[in-house]
Tab-separated table of N, CA and C and ligand atoms in Angstrom:
chain	number	residue	atom	x	y	z
Z	1	MET	N	9.480	-9.687	44.168
Z	1	MET	CA	9.293	-8.958	42.911
Z	1	MET	C	10.139	-9.543	41.796
Z	2	LYS	N	11.286	-10.052	42.207
Z	2	LYS	CA	12.201	-10.593	41.205
Z	2	LYS	C	11.544	-11.708	40.392
Z	3	PHE	N	10.691	-12.508	41.025
Z	3	PHE	CA	10.074	-13.645	40.325
Z	3	PHE	C	8.700	-13.291	39.740
Z	4	LEU	N	8.190	-12.159	40.144
Z	4	LEU	CA	6.862	-11.751	39.685
Z	4	LEU	C	6.933	-11.096	38.295
Z	5	ALA	N	8.053	-10.434	38.043
Z	5	ALA	CA	8.167	-9.638	36.811
Z	5	ALA	C	7.859	-10.429	35.536
Z	6	PRO	N	8.411	-11.655	35.375
Z	6	PRO	CA	8.122	-12.401	34.131
Z	6	PRO	C	6.643	-12.712	33.970
Z	7	VAL	N	5.952	-12.942	35.096
Z	7	VAL	CA	4.523	-13.248	35.028
Z	7	VAL	C	3.752	-12.039	34.505
Z	8	ILE	N	4.103	-10.862	35.052
Z	8	ILE	CA	3.429	-9.633	34.608
Z	8	ILE	C	3.723	-9.381	33.124
Z	9	LEU	N	4.964	-9.578	32.748
Z	9	LEU	CA	5.360	-9.355	31.365
Z	9	LEU	C	4.580	-10.266	30.421
Z	10	THR	N	4.471	-11.541	30.809
Z	10	THR	CA	3.735	-12.499	29.985
Z	10	THR	C	2.275	-12.084	29.835
Z	11	ALA	N	1.701	-11.607	30.946
Z	11	ALA	CA	0.307	-11.171	30.905
Z	11	ALA	C	0.144	-9.993	29.954
Z	12	LEU	N	1.073	-9.047	30.005
Z	12	LEU	CA	1.003	-7.871	29.136
Z	12	LEU	C	1.110	-8.272	27.671
Z	13	ILE	N	2.020	-9.210	27.391
Z	13	ILE	CA	2.209	-9.651	26.009
Z	13	ILE	C	0.948	-10.327	25.477
Z	14	SER	N	0.304	-11.151	26.308
Z	14	SER	CA	-0.889	-11.849	25.834
Z	14	SER	C	-2.038	-10.869	25.600
Z	15	VAL	N	-2.125	-9.821	26.404
Z	15	VAL	CA	-3.156	-8.794	26.187
Z	15	VAL	C	-2.895	-8.083	24.865
Z	16	ALA	N	-1.617	-7.717	24.640
Z	16	ALA	CA	-1.267	-7.022	23.403
Z	16	ALA	C	-1.566	-7.896	22.190
Z	17	ALA	N	-1.255	-9.195	22.304
Z	17	ALA	CA	-1.459	-10.101	21.169
Z	17	ALA	C	-2.944	-10.264	20.858
Z	18	SER	N	-3.767	-10.436	21.890
Z	18	SER	CA	-5.193	-10.641	21.640
Z	18	SER	C	-5.816	-9.366	21.062
Z	19	GLY	N	-5.277	-8.215	21.450
Z	19	GLY	CA	-5.792	-6.946	20.926
Z	19	GLY	C	-5.495	-6.754	19.464
Z	20	SER	N	-4.447	-7.394	18.947
Z	20	SER	CA	-4.067	-7.170	17.556
Z	20	SER	C	-4.637	-8.211	16.606
Z	21	VAL	N	-5.261	-9.247	17.163
Z	21	VAL	CA	-5.842	-10.278	16.295
Z	21	VAL	C	-7.268	-9.875	15.938
Z	22	ARG	N	-7.413	-9.333	14.713
Z	22	ARG	CA	-8.715	-8.819	14.309
Z	22	ARG	C	-9.192	-9.475	13.028
Z	23	SER	N	-8.652	-10.664	12.737
Z	23	SER	CA	-8.941	-11.274	11.445
Z	23	SER	C	-10.432	-11.521	11.244
Z	24	ASN	N	-11.189	-11.606	12.335
Z	24	ASN	CA	-12.614	-11.904	12.213
Z	24	ASN	C	-13.410	-10.721	11.688
Z	25	VAL	N	-12.819	-9.520	11.662
Z	25	VAL	CA	-13.579	-8.367	11.200
Z	25	VAL	C	-13.190	-7.901	9.806
Z	26	CYS	N	-12.190	-8.508	9.191
Z	26	CYS	CA	-11.856	-8.181	7.806
Z	26	CYS	C	-12.494	-9.220	6.885
Z	27	PRO	N	-13.439	-8.787	6.037
Z	27	PRO	CA	-14.092	-9.751	5.141
Z	27	PRO	C	-13.126	-10.265	4.081
Z	28	SER	N	-13.235	-11.519	3.720
Z	28	SER	CA	-12.410	-12.101	2.661
Z	28	SER	C	-12.597	-11.297	1.374
Z	29	PRO	N	-11.547	-11.011	0.611
Z	29	PRO	CA	-10.184	-11.527	0.716
Z	29	PRO	C	-9.248	-10.662	1.567
Z	30	TYR	N	-9.804	-9.761	2.389
Z	30	TYR	CA	-8.966	-8.853	3.172
Z	30	TYR	C	-8.362	-9.544	4.393
Z	31	GLU	N	-7.215	-8.997	4.836
Z	31	GLU	CA	-6.586	-9.386	6.091
Z	31	GLU	C	-6.324	-8.115	6.895
Z	32	PRO	N	-6.126	-8.219	8.205
Z	32	PRO	CA	-5.902	-7.018	9.010
Z	32	PRO	C	-4.578	-6.334	8.653
Z	33	LEU	N	-4.618	-4.992	8.563
Z	33	LEU	CA	-3.396	-4.204	8.400
Z	33	LEU	C	-3.023	-3.559	9.733
Z	34	ASP	N	-4.002	-2.896	10.347
Z	34	ASP	CA	-3.801	-2.348	11.695
Z	34	ASP	C	-5.163	-2.318	12.390
Z	35	GLU	N	-5.304	-1.502	13.420
Z	35	GLU	CA	-6.523	-1.515	14.223
Z	35	GLU	C	-7.745	-0.980	13.482
Z	36	THR	N	-7.530	-0.252	12.396
Z	36	THR	CA	-8.669	0.359	11.717
Z	36	THR	C	-8.821	-0.059	10.262
Z	37	ARG	N	-7.783	-0.734	9.715
Z	37	ARG	CA	-7.804	-0.990	8.270
Z	37	ARG	C	-7.509	-2.447	7.914
Z	38	CYS	N	-8.128	-2.892	6.812
Z	38	CYS	CA	-7.872	-4.208	6.233
Z	38	CYS	C	-7.140	-4.017	4.903
Z	39	ILE	N	-6.348	-5.032	4.524
Z	39	ILE	CA	-5.574	-4.954	3.291
Z	39	ILE	C	-5.821	-6.199	2.443
Z	40	PHE	N	-5.874	-5.978	1.113
Z	40	PHE	CA	-5.974	-7.085	0.158
Z	40	PHE	C	-4.889	-6.903	-0.890
Z	41	VAL	N	-3.984	-7.861	-0.979
Z	41	VAL	CA	-2.906	-7.841	-1.960
Z	41	VAL	C	-3.099	-9.024	-2.903
Z	42	ASP	N	-3.179	-8.737	-4.216
Z	42	ASP	CA	-3.217	-9.824	-5.195
Z	42	ASP	C	-1.862	-9.889	-5.886
Z	43	ALA	N	-1.071	-10.891	-5.527
Z	43	ALA	CA	0.285	-11.031	-6.069
Z	43	ALA	C	0.296	-11.864	-7.350
Z	44	PHE	N	-0.875	-12.304	-7.786
Z	44	PHE	CA	-0.912	-13.271	-8.882
Z	44	PHE	C	-1.545	-12.752	-10.170
Z	45	VAL	N	-2.382	-11.721	-10.068
Z	45	VAL	CA	-3.010	-11.164	-11.263
Z	45	VAL	C	-2.668	-9.681	-11.362
Z	46	ALA	N	-2.188	-9.248	-12.555
Z	46	ALA	CA	-1.817	-7.851	-12.770
Z	46	ALA	C	-2.921	-7.130	-13.537
Z	47	TYR	N	-3.121	-5.867	-13.215
Z	47	TYR	CA	-4.189	-5.060	-13.798
Z	47	TYR	C	-3.631	-3.705	-14.221
Z	48	THR	N	-4.371	-3.010	-15.107
Z	48	THR	CA	-4.031	-1.602	-15.356
Z	48	THR	C	-4.393	-0.799	-14.101
Z	49	TRP	N	-3.965	0.479	-14.104
Z	49	TRP	CA	-4.263	1.333	-12.940
Z	49	TRP	C	-5.774	1.475	-12.752
Z	50	GLN	N	-6.501	1.793	-13.844
Z	50	GLN	CA	-7.954	1.988	-13.735
Z	50	GLN	C	-8.653	0.688	-13.340
Z	51	GLU	N	-8.193	-0.433	-13.882
Z	51	GLU	CA	-8.774	-1.720	-13.491
Z	51	GLU	C	-8.568	-1.973	-11.996
Z	52	THR	N	-7.432	-1.520	-11.464
Z	52	THR	CA	-7.167	-1.686	-10.035
Z	52	THR	C	-8.120	-0.831	-9.203
Z	53	VAL	N	-8.340	0.424	-9.658
Z	53	VAL	CA	-9.316	1.296	-8.981
Z	53	VAL	C	-10.672	0.600	-8.922
Z	54	ASP	N	-11.093	0.047	-10.058
Z	54	ASP	CA	-12.407	-0.597	-10.145
Z	54	ASP	C	-12.466	-1.886	-9.324
Z	55	LEU	N	-11.377	-2.672	-9.383
Z	55	LEU	CA	-11.325	-3.931	-8.631
Z	55	LEU	C	-11.516	-3.680	-7.135
Z	56	CYS	N	-10.821	-2.670	-6.627
Z	56	CYS	CA	-10.905	-2.386	-5.187
Z	56	CYS	C	-12.305	-1.940	-4.792
Z	57	LYS	N	-12.955	-1.158	-5.653
Z	57	LYS	CA	-14.345	-0.757	-5.382
Z	57	LYS	C	-15.248	-1.985	-5.345
Z	58	THR	N	-15.017	-2.910	-6.276
Z	58	THR	CA	-15.797	-4.150	-6.317
Z	58	THR	C	-15.671	-4.907	-5.000
Z	59	HIS	N	-14.482	-4.824	-4.399
Z	59	HIS	CA	-14.239	-5.507	-3.131
Z	59	HIS	C	-14.565	-4.630	-1.922
Z	60	GLY	N	-15.291	-3.531	-2.145
Z	60	GLY	CA	-15.762	-2.710	-1.036
Z	60	GLY	C	-14.700	-1.842	-0.388
Z	61	GLY	N	-13.589	-1.651	-1.078
Z	61	GLY	CA	-12.510	-0.817	-0.535
Z	61	GLY	C	-12.052	0.210	-1.541
Z	62	GLU	N	-10.798	0.642	-1.402
Z	62	GLU	CA	-10.228	1.611	-2.321
Z	62	GLU	C	-8.809	1.191	-2.674
Z	63	ILE	N	-8.378	1.590	-3.879
Z	63	ILE	CA	-6.990	1.373	-4.266
Z	63	ILE	C	-6.074	1.993	-3.200
Z	64	LEU	N	-4.920	1.374	-2.989
Z	64	LEU	CA	-3.973	1.811	-1.962
Z	64	LEU	C	-3.678	3.308	-2.040
Z	65	MET	N	-3.917	4.006	-0.912
Z	65	MET	CA	-3.485	5.396	-0.773
Z	65	MET	C	-2.639	5.487	0.492
Z	66	ILE	N	-1.473	6.103	0.360
Z	66	ILE	CA	-0.537	6.196	1.480
Z	66	ILE	C	-0.303	7.670	1.776
Z	67	GLU	N	-0.869	8.132	2.892
Z	67	GLU	CA	-0.810	9.551	3.200
Z	67	GLU	C	0.191	9.866	4.306
Z	68	ASP	N	0.810	8.839	4.907
Z	68	ASP	CA	1.771	9.096	5.985
Z	68	ASP	C	2.782	7.951	6.048
Z	69	CYS	N	3.875	8.212	6.755
Z	69	CYS	CA	4.979	7.243	6.839
Z	69	CYS	C	4.546	5.947	7.521
Z	70	GLU	N	3.666	6.067	8.513
Z	70	GLU	CA	3.250	4.879	9.259
Z	70	GLU	C	2.529	3.894	8.342
Z	71	THR	N	1.658	4.416	7.503
Z	71	THR	CA	0.935	3.547	6.564
Z	71	THR	C	1.897	2.916	5.564
Z	72	PHE	N	2.851	3.721	5.077
Z	72	PHE	CA	3.844	3.188	4.142
Z	72	PHE	C	4.611	2.035	4.796
Z	73	ALA	N	5.009	2.221	6.053
Z	73	ALA	CA	5.777	1.188	6.765
Z	73	ALA	C	4.954	-0.091	6.942
Z	74	LEU	N	3.683	0.059	7.282
Z	74	LEU	CA	2.816	-1.113	7.469
Z	74	LEU	C	2.648	-1.894	6.173
Z	75	VAL	N	2.391	-1.172	5.087
Z	75	VAL	CA	2.197	-1.825	3.783
Z	75	VAL	C	3.506	-2.450	3.321
Z	76	TYR	N	4.600	-1.713	3.511
Z	76	TYR	CA	5.926	-2.220	3.142
Z	76	TYR	C	6.216	-3.535	3.868
Z	77	ASP	N	6.013	-3.538	5.173
Z	77	ASP	CA	6.282	-4.755	5.960
Z	77	ASP	C	5.400	-5.912	5.505
Z	78	TYR	N	4.135	-5.613	5.239
Z	78	TYR	CA	3.188	-6.647	4.816
Z	78	TYR	C	3.649	-7.287	3.509
Z	79	VAL	N	4.026	-6.444	2.549
Z	79	VAL	CA	4.407	-6.924	1.222
Z	79	VAL	C	5.754	-7.635	1.249
Z	80	ARG	N	6.713	-7.056	1.954
Z	80	ARG	CA	8.078	-7.578	1.921
Z	80	ARG	C	8.268	-8.824	2.783
Z	81	SER	N	7.313	-9.102	3.669
Z	81	SER	CA	7.491	-10.229	4.588
Z	81	SER	C	7.015	-11.550	3.985
Z	82	GLN	N	6.415	-11.516	2.792
Z	82	GLN	CA	5.907	-12.750	2.199
Z	82	GLN	C	6.554	-12.995	0.838
Z	83	ASP	N	7.003	-14.219	0.616
Z	83	ASP	CA	7.673	-14.572	-0.638
Z	83	ASP	C	6.795	-14.293	-1.857
Z	84	ALA	N	5.502	-14.575	-1.734
Z	84	ALA	CA	4.609	-14.434	-2.887
Z	84	ALA	C	4.437	-12.974	-3.299
Z	85	THR	N	4.570	-12.059	-2.357
Z	85	THR	CA	4.229	-10.654	-2.624
Z	85	THR	C	5.421	-9.725	-2.770
Z	86	LYS	N	6.598	-10.123	-2.283
Z	86	LYS	CA	7.684	-9.141	-2.171
Z	86	LYS	C	8.332	-8.758	-3.492
Z	87	GLY	N	8.167	-9.579	-4.551
Z	87	GLY	CA	8.829	-9.280	-5.813
Z	87	GLY	C	7.974	-8.551	-6.836
Z	88	LYS	N	6.789	-8.107	-6.452
Z	88	LYS	CA	5.858	-7.514	-7.412
Z	88	LYS	C	5.799	-5.988	-7.303
Z	89	HIS	N	5.466	-5.354	-8.450
Z	89	HIS	CA	5.153	-3.921	-8.448
Z	89	HIS	C	3.680	-3.759	-8.070
Z	90	TYR	N	3.360	-2.690	-7.324
Z	90	TYR	CA	1.975	-2.464	-6.907
Z	90	TYR	C	1.515	-1.049	-7.233
Z	91	TRP	N	0.337	-0.942	-7.795
Z	91	TRP	CA	-0.240	0.378	-8.056
Z	91	TRP	C	-0.542	1.115	-6.765
Z	92	ILE	N	-0.365	2.415	-6.827
Z	92	ILE	CA	-0.833	3.326	-5.776
Z	92	ILE	C	-1.918	4.200	-6.400
Z	93	GLY	N	-2.942	4.532	-5.631
Z	93	GLY	CA	-4.054	5.328	-6.155
Z	93	GLY	C	-3.720	6.788	-6.273
Z	94	ALA	N	-2.618	7.101	-6.970
Z	94	ALA	CA	-2.183	8.491	-7.168
Z	94	ALA	C	-1.935	8.725	-8.654
Z	95	THR	N	-2.399	9.875	-9.148
Z	95	THR	CA	-2.258	10.197	-10.571
Z	95	THR	C	-2.077	11.700	-10.774
Z	96	ASP	N	-1.365	12.064	-11.850
Z	96	ASP	CA	-1.312	13.482	-12.258
Z	96	ASP	C	-1.892	13.636	-13.653
Z	97	GLU	N	-2.856	12.781	-13.959
Z	97	GLU	CA	-3.514	12.786	-15.265
Z	97	GLU	C	-4.227	14.110	-15.532
Z	98	VAL	N	-4.865	14.685	-14.518
Z	98	VAL	CA	-5.663	15.905	-14.706
Z	98	VAL	C	-4.756	17.111	-14.954
Z	99	GLU	N	-3.697	17.247	-14.154
Z	99	GLU	CA	-2.759	18.365	-14.320
Z	99	GLU	C	-1.348	17.846	-14.117
Z	100	GLU	N	-0.538	17.886	-15.149
Z	100	GLU	CA	0.815	17.355	-15.098
Z	100	GLU	C	1.591	17.905	-13.892
Z	101	GLY	N	2.114	17.008	-13.075
Z	101	GLY	CA	2.926	17.395	-11.918
Z	101	GLY	C	2.128	17.592	-10.642
Z	102	ALA	N	0.802	17.719	-10.750
Z	102	ALA	CA	-0.041	17.906	-9.559
Z	102	ALA	C	-0.616	16.540	-9.161
Z	103	TRP	N	0.176	15.787	-8.411
Z	103	TRP	CA	-0.215	14.419	-8.045
Z	103	TRP	C	-1.289	14.424	-6.981
Z	104	LYS	N	-2.363	13.693	-7.242
Z	104	LYS	CA	-3.459	13.585	-6.273
Z	104	LYS	C	-3.890	12.133	-6.136
Z	105	PHE	N	-4.384	11.820	-4.944
Z	105	PHE	CA	-4.982	10.509	-4.746
Z	105	PHE	C	-6.377	10.487	-5.364
Z	106	VAL	N	-6.932	9.291	-5.528
Z	106	VAL	CA	-8.266	9.174	-6.106
Z	106	VAL	C	-9.336	9.772	-5.197
Z	107	ASN	N	-9.014	10.017	-3.917
Z	107	ASN	CA	-9.951	10.715	-3.029
Z	107	ASN	C	-9.749	12.228	-3.102
Z	108	ASN	N	-8.933	12.682	-4.069
Z	108	ASN	CA	-8.684	14.097	-4.368
Z	108	ASN	C	-7.738	14.787	-3.385
Z	109	LYS	N	-7.209	14.064	-2.399
Z	109	LYS	CA	-6.217	14.660	-1.494
Z	109	LYS	C	-4.855	14.709	-2.183
Z	110	PRO	N	-4.027	15.721	-1.860
Z	110	PRO	CA	-2.698	15.780	-2.474
Z	110	PRO	C	-1.822	14.605	-2.055
Z	111	THR	N	-1.018	14.120	-2.985
Z	111	THR	CA	-0.105	13.014	-2.719
Z	111	THR	C	1.184	13.555	-2.103
Z	112	PRO	N	1.680	12.935	-1.021
Z	112	PRO	CA	2.968	13.389	-0.495
Z	112	PRO	C	4.071	13.206	-1.536
Z	113	MET	N	5.011	14.144	-1.557
Z	113	MET	CA	6.085	14.101	-2.547
Z	113	MET	C	7.428	13.910	-1.831
Z	114	GLY	N	8.432	13.468	-2.577
Z	114	GLY	CA	9.795	13.379	-2.052
Z	114	GLY	C	10.014	12.222	-1.100
Z	115	ILE	N	11.044	12.391	-0.254
Z	115	ILE	CA	11.450	11.370	0.708
Z	115	ILE	C	10.475	11.347	1.866
Z	116	PRO	N	10.117	10.195	2.433
Z	116	PRO	CA	10.617	8.852	2.117
Z	116	PRO	C	9.675	8.062	1.215
Z	117	PHE	N	8.888	8.740	0.397
Z	117	PHE	CA	7.871	8.030	-0.382
Z	117	PHE	C	8.372	7.656	-1.781
Z	118	TRP	N	8.825	8.665	-2.528
Z	118	TRP	CA	9.195	8.449	-3.925
Z	118	TRP	C	10.651	8.030	-4.057
Z	119	GLY	N	10.952	7.332	-5.175
Z	119	GLY	CA	12.324	7.022	-5.514
Z	119	GLY	C	13.095	8.304	-5.817
Z	120	VAL	N	14.408	8.186	-5.923
Z	120	VAL	CA	15.270	9.344	-6.174
Z	120	VAL	C	14.858	10.023	-7.481
Z	121	ASN	N	14.618	11.332	-7.397
Z	121	ASN	CA	14.236	12.155	-8.556
Z	121	ASN	C	12.906	11.740	-9.202
Z	122	GLU	N	12.105	10.991	-8.482
Z	122	GLU	CA	10.775	10.608	-8.990
Z	122	GLU	C	9.708	11.551	-8.421
Z	123	PRO	N	8.617	11.755	-9.138
Z	123	PRO	CA	8.309	11.277	-10.492
Z	123	PRO	C	8.999	12.148	-11.549
Z	124	ASN	N	9.368	11.552	-12.682
Z	124	ASN	CA	10.212	12.300	-13.625
Z	124	ASN	C	9.920	12.017	-15.090
Z	125	ASN	N	8.783	11.402	-15.401
Z	125	ASN	CA	8.579	11.049	-16.801
Z	125	ASN	C	7.436	11.770	-17.498
Z	126	GLY	N	7.044	12.915	-16.912
Z	126	GLY	CA	6.182	13.843	-17.634
Z	126	GLY	C	4.831	13.324	-18.084
Z	127	ASN	N	4.400	13.857	-19.223
Z	127	ASN	CA	3.016	13.715	-19.684
Z	127	ASN	C	2.551	12.296	-19.965
Z	128	THR	N	3.461	11.379	-20.237
Z	128	THR	CA	3.022	10.035	-20.599
Z	128	THR	C	3.042	9.076	-19.407
Z	129	TYR	N	3.598	9.519	-18.287
Z	129	TYR	CA	3.664	8.678	-17.088
Z	129	TYR	C	2.845	9.347	-15.992
Z	130	ASN	N	1.598	8.927	-15.854
Z	130	ASN	CA	0.668	9.669	-15.005
Z	130	ASN	C	0.085	8.855	-13.855
Z	131	CYS	N	0.607	7.667	-13.604
Z	131	CYS	CA	0.126	6.854	-12.495
Z	131	CYS	C	1.319	6.346	-11.678
Z	132	ALA	N	1.111	6.213	-10.367
Z	132	ALA	CA	2.218	5.875	-9.464
Z	132	ALA	C	2.150	4.413	-9.028
Z	133	PHE	N	3.336	3.811	-8.899
Z	133	PHE	CA	3.377	2.435	-8.382
Z	133	PHE	C	4.572	2.259	-7.459
Z	134	MET	N	4.505	1.205	-6.662
Z	134	MET	CA	5.596	0.852	-5.743
Z	134	MET	C	6.521	-0.125	-6.465
Z	135	HIS	N	7.785	0.270	-6.620
Z	135	HIS	CA	8.742	-0.453	-7.468
Z	135	HIS	C	9.468	-1.548	-6.674
Z	136	ALA	N	9.244	-2.811	-7.079
Z	136	ALA	CA	9.808	-3.950	-6.346
Z	136	ALA	C	11.337	-3.932	-6.314
Z	137	SER	N	11.953	-3.438	-7.389
Z	137	SER	CA	13.421	-3.465	-7.478
Z	137	SER	C	14.077	-2.312	-6.727
Z	138	TYR	N	13.288	-1.335	-6.316
Z	138	TYR	CA	13.818	-0.174	-5.603
Z	138	TYR	C	13.121	-0.019	-4.258
Z	139	ASN	N	13.127	-1.120	-3.502
Z	139	ASN	CA	12.650	-1.075	-2.121
Z	139	ASN	C	11.189	-0.621	-1.998
Z	140	HIS	N	10.429	-0.797	-3.089
Z	140	HIS	CA	9.026	-0.382	-3.130
Z	140	HIS	C	8.810	1.108	-2.910
Z	141	TYR	N	9.855	1.896	-3.244
Z	141	TYR	CA	9.636	3.341	-3.359
Z	141	TYR	C	8.763	3.596	-4.571
Z	142	TRP	N	8.223	4.809	-4.680
Z	142	TRP	CA	7.223	5.111	-5.703
Z	142	TRP	C	7.879	5.636	-6.969
Z	143	TYR	N	7.329	5.196	-8.108
Z	143	TYR	CA	7.775	5.657	-9.422
Z	143	TYR	C	6.545	5.981	-10.253
Z	144	ASP	N	6.698	6.906	-11.221
Z	144	ASP	CA	5.585	7.148	-12.144
Z	144	ASP	C	5.685	6.178	-13.315
Z	145	SER	N	4.536	5.889	-13.909
Z	145	SER	CA	4.488	4.904	-14.981
Z	145	SER	C	3.311	5.195	-15.900
Z	146	GLN	N	3.253	4.490	-17.029
Z	146	GLN	CA	2.099	4.591	-17.908
Z	146	GLN	C	0.927	3.861	-17.257
Z	147	CYS	N	-0.220	4.533	-17.228
Z	147	CYS	CA	-1.374	3.993	-16.497
Z	147	CYS	C	-1.886	2.682	-17.088
Z	148	GLY	N	-1.548	2.418	-18.355
Z	148	GLY	CA	-1.995	1.192	-19.000
Z	148	GLY	C	-1.117	-0.015	-18.732
Z	149	ASN	N	0.007	0.197	-18.066
Z	149	ASN	CA	0.831	-0.952	-17.671
Z	149	ASN	C	0.057	-1.832	-16.698
Z	150	ARG	N	0.530	-3.069	-16.578
Z	150	ARG	CA	-0.155	-3.994	-15.675
Z	150	ARG	C	0.734	-4.339	-14.475
Z	151	TYR	N	0.279	-3.896	-13.322
Z	151	TYR	CA	0.953	-4.208	-12.061
Z	151	TYR	C	-0.062	-4.839	-11.110
Z	152	ASN	N	0.402	-5.234	-9.950
Z	152	ASN	CA	-0.487	-5.930	-9.019
Z	152	ASN	C	-1.251	-4.939	-8.135
Z	153	PRO	N	-2.443	-5.332	-7.724
Z	153	PRO	CA	-3.288	-4.431	-6.937
Z	153	PRO	C	-3.133	-4.609	-5.419
Z	154	ILE	N	-3.242	-3.491	-4.725
Z	154	ILE	CA	-3.418	-3.498	-3.269
Z	154	ILE	C	-4.644	-2.643	-2.968
Z	155	CYS	N	-5.574	-3.202	-2.212
Z	155	CYS	CA	-6.760	-2.473	-1.802
Z	155	CYS	C	-6.758	-2.320	-0.272
Z	156	LEU	N	-7.253	-1.190	0.195
Z	156	LEU	CA	-7.445	-0.984	1.629
Z	156	LEU	C	-8.926	-0.762	1.903
Z	157	LYS	N	-9.330	-1.182	3.094
Z	157	LYS	CA	-10.726	-1.027	3.493
Z	157	LYS	C	-10.744	-0.753	4.987
Z	158	THR	N	-11.520	0.241	5.412
Z	158	THR	CA	-11.635	0.474	6.844
Z	158	THR	C	-12.625	-0.518	7.437
Z	159	TYR	N	-12.433	-0.830	8.713
Z	159	TYR	CA	-13.346	-1.774	9.375
Z	159	TYR	C	-14.759	-1.251	9.338
J	201	CA	CA1	2.890	12.823	-15.301
């Protein structure tokens, strides 16, 4: 058994690795995020919030919506692990344009508030800051901003 263990371990690792390689099912320009979702990050062209919503629809997906910690961690790791992407601000598909302080995603679900999603005391800029983005200088925690600012887009698409 002492000599068998590494063989079994190697076999398990190769099964796990082949199970996670799903690049063939995410259409370009998307790459795999996890077992059910593809991600597209454009680190080179900045858009307004509404332009980002429209861009993602054009690419058959939706502007980034983060409804749980696991998704935040996956997106965070994806963005922070690449030199081209880690220094940029990214729009999130959350807005309080309709009712000040009532943050909702573009799919109309409520946006999670507080830790570990938003920056300290965010969102805090009232009626003129109605769109959310991930702030590159603050560990990509969420901040409110003017929707007409230009930040980089992240789109998600289910397989
Ligand atoms: Ca607001």
